CSV table of C-alpha atoms in Angstrom, one decimal:
chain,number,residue,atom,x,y,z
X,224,UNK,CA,3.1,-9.5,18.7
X,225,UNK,CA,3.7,-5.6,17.8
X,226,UNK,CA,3.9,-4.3,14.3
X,227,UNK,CA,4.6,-1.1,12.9
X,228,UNK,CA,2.6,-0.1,9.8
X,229,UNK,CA,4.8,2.7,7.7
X,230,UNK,CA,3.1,4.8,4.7
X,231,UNK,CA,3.8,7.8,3.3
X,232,UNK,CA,-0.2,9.4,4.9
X,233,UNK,CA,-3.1,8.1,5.1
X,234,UNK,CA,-2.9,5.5,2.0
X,235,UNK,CA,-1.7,2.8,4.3
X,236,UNK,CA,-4.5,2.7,6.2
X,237,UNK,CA,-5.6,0.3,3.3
X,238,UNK,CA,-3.2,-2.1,4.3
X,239,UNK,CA,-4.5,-1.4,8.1
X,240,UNK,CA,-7.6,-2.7,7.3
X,241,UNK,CA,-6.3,-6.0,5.9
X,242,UNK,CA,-4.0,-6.5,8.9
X,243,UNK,CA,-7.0,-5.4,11.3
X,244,UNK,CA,-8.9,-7.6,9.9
X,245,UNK,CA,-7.2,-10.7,9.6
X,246,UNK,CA,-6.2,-10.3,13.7
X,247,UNK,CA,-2.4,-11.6,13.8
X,248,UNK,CA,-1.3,-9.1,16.1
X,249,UNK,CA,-2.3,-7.9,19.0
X,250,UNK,CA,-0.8,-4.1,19.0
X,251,UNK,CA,-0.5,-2.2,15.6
X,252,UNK,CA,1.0,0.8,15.3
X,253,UNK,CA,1.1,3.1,12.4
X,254,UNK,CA,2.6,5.8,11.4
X,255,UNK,CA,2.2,8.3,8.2
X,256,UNK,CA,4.5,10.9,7.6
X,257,UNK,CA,1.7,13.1,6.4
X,258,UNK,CA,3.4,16.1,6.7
X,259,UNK,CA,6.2,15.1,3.6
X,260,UNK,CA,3.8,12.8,1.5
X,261,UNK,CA,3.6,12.1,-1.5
X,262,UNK,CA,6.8,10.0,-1.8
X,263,UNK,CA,6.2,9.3,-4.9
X,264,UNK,CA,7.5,12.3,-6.6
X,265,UNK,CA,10.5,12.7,-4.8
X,266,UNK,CA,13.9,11.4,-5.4
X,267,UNK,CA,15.1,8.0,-4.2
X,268,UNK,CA,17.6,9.6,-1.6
X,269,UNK,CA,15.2,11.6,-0.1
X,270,UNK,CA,12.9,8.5,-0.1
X,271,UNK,CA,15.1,6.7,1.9
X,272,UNK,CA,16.5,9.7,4.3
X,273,UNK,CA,12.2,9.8,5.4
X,274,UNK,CA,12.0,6.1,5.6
X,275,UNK,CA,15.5,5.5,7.8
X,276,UNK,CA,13.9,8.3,10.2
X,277,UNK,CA,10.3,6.5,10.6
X,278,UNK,CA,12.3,3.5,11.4
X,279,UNK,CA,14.5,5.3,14.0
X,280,UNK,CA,10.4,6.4,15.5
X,281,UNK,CA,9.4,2.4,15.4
X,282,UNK,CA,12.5,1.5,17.5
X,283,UNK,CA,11.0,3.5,20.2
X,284,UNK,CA,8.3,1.2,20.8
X,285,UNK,CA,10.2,-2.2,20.2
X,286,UNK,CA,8.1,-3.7,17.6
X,287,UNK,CA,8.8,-7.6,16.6
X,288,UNK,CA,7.8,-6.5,13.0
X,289,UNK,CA,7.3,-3.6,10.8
X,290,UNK,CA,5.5,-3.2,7.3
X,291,UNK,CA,6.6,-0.7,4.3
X,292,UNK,CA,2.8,-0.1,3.0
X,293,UNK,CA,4.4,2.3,0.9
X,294,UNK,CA,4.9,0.9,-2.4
X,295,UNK,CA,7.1,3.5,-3.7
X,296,UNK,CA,9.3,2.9,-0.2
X,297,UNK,CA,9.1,-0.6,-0.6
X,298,UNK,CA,10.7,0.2,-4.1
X,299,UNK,CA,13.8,2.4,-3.0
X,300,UNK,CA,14.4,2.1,0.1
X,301,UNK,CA,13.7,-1.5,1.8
X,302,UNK,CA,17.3,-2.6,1.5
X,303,UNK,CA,18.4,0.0,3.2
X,304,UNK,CA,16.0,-0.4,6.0
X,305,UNK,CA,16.9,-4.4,6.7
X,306,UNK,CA,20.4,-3.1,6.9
X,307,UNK,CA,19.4,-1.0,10.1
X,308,UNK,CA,16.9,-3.0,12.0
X,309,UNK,CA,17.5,-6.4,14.3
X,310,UNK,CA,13.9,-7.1,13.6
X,311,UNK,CA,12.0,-8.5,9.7
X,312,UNK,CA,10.7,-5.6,7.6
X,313,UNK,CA,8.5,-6.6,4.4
X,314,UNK,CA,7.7,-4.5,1.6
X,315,UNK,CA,4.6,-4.5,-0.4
X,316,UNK,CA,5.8,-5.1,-3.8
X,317,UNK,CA,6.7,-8.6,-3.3
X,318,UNK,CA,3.4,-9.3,-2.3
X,319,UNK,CA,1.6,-7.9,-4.9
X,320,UNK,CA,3.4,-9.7,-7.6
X,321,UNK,CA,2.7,-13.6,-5.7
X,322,UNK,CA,-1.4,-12.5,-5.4
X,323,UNK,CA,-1.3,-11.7,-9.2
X,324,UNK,CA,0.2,-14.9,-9.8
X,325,UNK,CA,-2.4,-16.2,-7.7
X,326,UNK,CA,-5.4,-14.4,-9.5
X,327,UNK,CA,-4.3,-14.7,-12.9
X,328,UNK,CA,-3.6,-18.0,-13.9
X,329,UNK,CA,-3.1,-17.2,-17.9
X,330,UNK,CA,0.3,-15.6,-18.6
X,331,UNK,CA,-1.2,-13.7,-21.5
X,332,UNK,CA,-3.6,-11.8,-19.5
X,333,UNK,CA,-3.3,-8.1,-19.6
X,334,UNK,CA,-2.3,-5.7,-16.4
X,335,UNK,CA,-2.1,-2.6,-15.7
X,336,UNK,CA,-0.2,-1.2,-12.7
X,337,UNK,CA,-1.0,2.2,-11.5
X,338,UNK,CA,1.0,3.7,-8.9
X,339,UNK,CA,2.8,7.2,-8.5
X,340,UNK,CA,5.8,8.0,-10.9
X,341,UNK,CA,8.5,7.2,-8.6
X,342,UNK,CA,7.0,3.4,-8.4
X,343,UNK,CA,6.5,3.1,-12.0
X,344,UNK,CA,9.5,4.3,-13.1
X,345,UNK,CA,11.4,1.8,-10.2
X,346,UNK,CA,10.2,-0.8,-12.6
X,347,UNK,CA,10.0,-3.6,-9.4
X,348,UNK,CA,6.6,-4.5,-10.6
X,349,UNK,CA,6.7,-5.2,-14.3
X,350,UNK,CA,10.3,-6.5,-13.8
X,351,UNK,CA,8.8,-8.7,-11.4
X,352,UNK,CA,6.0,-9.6,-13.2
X,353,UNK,CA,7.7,-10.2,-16.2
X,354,UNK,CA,10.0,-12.7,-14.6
X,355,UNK,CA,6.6,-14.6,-13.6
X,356,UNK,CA,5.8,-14.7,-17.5
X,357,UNK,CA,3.1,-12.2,-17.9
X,358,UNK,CA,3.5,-11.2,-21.2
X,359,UNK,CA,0.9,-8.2,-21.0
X,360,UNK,CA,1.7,-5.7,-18.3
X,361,UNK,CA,1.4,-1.9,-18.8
X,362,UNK,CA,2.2,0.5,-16.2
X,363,UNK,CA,0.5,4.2,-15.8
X,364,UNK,CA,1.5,7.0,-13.2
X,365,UNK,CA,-1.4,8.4,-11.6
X,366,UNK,CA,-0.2,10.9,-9.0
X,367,UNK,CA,-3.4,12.8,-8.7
X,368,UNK,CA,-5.0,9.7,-7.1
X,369,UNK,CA,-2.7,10.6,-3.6
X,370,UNK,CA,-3.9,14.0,-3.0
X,371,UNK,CA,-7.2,13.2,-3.9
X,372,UNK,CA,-7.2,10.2,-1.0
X,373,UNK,CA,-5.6,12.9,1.5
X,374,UNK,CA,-8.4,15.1,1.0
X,375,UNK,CA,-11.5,12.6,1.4
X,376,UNK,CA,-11.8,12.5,-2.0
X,377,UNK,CA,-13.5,9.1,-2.7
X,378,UNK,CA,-16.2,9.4,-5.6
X,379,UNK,CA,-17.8,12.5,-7.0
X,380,UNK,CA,-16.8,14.1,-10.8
X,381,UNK,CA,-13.8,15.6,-9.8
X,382,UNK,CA,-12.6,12.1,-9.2
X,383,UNK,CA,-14.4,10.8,-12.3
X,384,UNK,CA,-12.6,13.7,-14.6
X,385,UNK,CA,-9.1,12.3,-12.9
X,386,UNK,CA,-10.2,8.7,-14.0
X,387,UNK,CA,-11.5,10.2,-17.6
X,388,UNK,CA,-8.0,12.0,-17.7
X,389,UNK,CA,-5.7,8.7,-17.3
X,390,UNK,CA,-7.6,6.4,-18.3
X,391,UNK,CA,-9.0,7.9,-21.6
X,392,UNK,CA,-7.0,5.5,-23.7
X,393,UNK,CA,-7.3,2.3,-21.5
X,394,UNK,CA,-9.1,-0.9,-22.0
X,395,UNK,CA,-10.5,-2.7,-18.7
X,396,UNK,CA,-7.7,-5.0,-18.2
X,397,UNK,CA,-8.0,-8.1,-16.6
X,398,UNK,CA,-6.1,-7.0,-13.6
X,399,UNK,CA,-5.9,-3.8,-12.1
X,400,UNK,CA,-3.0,-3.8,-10.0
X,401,UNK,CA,-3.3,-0.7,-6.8
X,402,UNK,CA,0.3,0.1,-6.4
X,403,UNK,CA,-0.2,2.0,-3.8
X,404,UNK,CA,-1.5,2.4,-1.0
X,405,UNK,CA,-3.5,4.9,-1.6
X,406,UNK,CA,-5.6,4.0,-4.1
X,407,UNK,CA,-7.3,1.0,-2.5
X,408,UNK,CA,-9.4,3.7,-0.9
X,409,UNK,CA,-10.8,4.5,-4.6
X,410,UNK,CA,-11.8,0.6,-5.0
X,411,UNK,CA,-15.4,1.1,-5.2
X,412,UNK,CA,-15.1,3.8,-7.8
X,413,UNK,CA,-12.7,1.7,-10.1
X,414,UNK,CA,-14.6,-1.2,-9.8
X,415,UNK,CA,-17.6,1.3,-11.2
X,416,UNK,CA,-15.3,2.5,-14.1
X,417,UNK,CA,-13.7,-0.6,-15.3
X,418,UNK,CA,-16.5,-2.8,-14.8
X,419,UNK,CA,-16.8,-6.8,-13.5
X,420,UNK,CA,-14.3,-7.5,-16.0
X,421,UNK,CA,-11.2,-6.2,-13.9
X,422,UNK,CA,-9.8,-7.9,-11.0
X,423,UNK,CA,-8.7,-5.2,-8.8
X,424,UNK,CA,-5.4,-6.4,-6.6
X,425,UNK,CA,-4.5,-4.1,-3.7
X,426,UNK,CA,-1.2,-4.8,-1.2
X,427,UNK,CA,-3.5,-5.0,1.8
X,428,UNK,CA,-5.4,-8.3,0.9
X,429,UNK,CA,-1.2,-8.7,-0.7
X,430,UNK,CA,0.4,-8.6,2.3
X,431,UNK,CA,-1.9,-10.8,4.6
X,432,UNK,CA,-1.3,-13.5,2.4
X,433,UNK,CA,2.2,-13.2,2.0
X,434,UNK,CA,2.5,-13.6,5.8
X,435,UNK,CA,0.3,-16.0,6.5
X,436,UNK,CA,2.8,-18.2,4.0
X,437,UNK,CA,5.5,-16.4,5.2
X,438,UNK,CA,5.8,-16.0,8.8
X,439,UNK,CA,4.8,-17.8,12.0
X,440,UNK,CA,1.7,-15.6,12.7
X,441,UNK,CA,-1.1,-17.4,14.4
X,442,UNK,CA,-4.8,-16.4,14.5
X,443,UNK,CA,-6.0,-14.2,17.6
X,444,UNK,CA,-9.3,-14.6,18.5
X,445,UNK,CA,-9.5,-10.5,19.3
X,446,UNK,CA,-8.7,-7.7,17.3
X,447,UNK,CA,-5.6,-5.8,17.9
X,448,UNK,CA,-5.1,-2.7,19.8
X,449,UNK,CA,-4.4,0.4,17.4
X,450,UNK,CA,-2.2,3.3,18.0
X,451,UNK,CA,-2.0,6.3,15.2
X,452,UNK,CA,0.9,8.8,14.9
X,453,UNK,CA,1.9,11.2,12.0
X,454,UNK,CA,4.0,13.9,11.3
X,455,UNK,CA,1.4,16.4,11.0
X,456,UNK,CA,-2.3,16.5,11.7
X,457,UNK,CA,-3.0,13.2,13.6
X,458,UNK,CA,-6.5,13.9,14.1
X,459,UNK,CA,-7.4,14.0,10.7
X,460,UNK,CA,-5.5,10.9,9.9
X,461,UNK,CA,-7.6,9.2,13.2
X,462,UNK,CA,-10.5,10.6,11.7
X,463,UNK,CA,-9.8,8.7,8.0
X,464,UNK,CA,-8.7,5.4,10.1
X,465,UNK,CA,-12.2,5.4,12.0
X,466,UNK,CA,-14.1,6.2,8.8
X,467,UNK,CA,-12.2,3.4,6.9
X,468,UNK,CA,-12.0,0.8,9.7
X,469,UNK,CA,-15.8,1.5,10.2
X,470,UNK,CA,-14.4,2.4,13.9
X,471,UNK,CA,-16.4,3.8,16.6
């Protein structure tokens, strides 16, 4: 089976890793439209005029499947995607909401959701989240996390003065909730600033799950072939995969 992987740049290469890792399919594809990212400070009809092009670039290559790792194009403009394809897409949102149901058995648990504006202010995630009965869920914008991911930026003080900048009036939570893609890649630092405390929930590990419930995907017993594409500077987004996949 071939999937397409979608994400606004490099972020989804977070989600990449989960699906490399968990060999369901045999070809991946991914593309990141790194030459218009971040999405998530644009408005939802340009959101959806990027994302309806990438799909007309996965048509090319007949997938059976393709992915929104995006969570701020999962939020605006899935709909609009199914309405355009013969073949399932699946957002990341969805996901993320069923493996915090998963890791948080008490209702009255708090959770925070940090994603970039345009997700946060789509309220999919604490609508959804609310309807499971979490009674506690706040929701920050922190933008500055995608640029700092595009540029390598993975630990260091300048990413400790971002964290000391959003998070200056923040409790560790019980959940910290990566809506987006991006900021998986900044796991290893959170964990450090919030402590054991915090369950981090990221829409790689997300997504696996969901369709391994959710689909008829079977276990290969190889890893799939990967082919990278972007809108601008492909080498440096090859480059990022390699580092992050641990590829040689």
């Amino acid at each position: 089976m071939r999937v397409g992987v979608f994400d606004s740049g490099v972020g989804g290469l977070s989600v990449l890793k989960s699906l490399y890792e968990a060999n369901l399919f045999e070809e991946i594809i991914y593309y990141g439209d790194t030459a218009r990212v971040p999405y998530g400070v644009k408005d939802k009809e340009t959101i959806v005029k990027f994302c309806l092009e990438a799909l007309e670039f996965f048509k090319t290559f007949k997938i059976d499947m393709l992915i929104i790792a995006c969570n701020t194009a999962s939020a605006y403009a899935l709909e609009a995607l199914r309405t355009r394809a013969d073949f399932p897409i699946y957002g990341v949102i969805e996901a993320g909401v069923r493996a915090t149901c998963k890791n948080l058995k008490d209702k009255d648990k708090e959770i925070l959701v940090i994603a970039t504006k345009a997700t946060i202010n789509s309220k999919q995630y604490q609508i959804g989240l609310k309807k499971e009965g979490f009674t506690r869920v706040k929701a920050l914008a922190t933008g500055l996390f995608v640029p700092m991911v595009e540029e390598g930026i993975f630990e260091g003080e300048f990413l400790k003065s971002a964290f000391l900048h959003y998070f200056k009036d923040v409790k560790s939570p019980d959940a910290l909730i990566l809506a987006c893609t991006h900021f998986p890649l900044l796991s290893k630092a959170l964990s450090e600033f919030f402590g054991s405390k915090t369950r981090l929930i990221h829409s790689g590990e997300a997504i696996v799950e969901f369709l391994k419930e959710n689909s008829r995907l079977k276990f290969l017993d190889k890893r799939a072939n990967l082919r990278f594409y972007a809108s601008s500077d492909v080498k440096t987004l090859e480059k990022t995969a390699k580092l992050w996949l641990n590829l040689s």
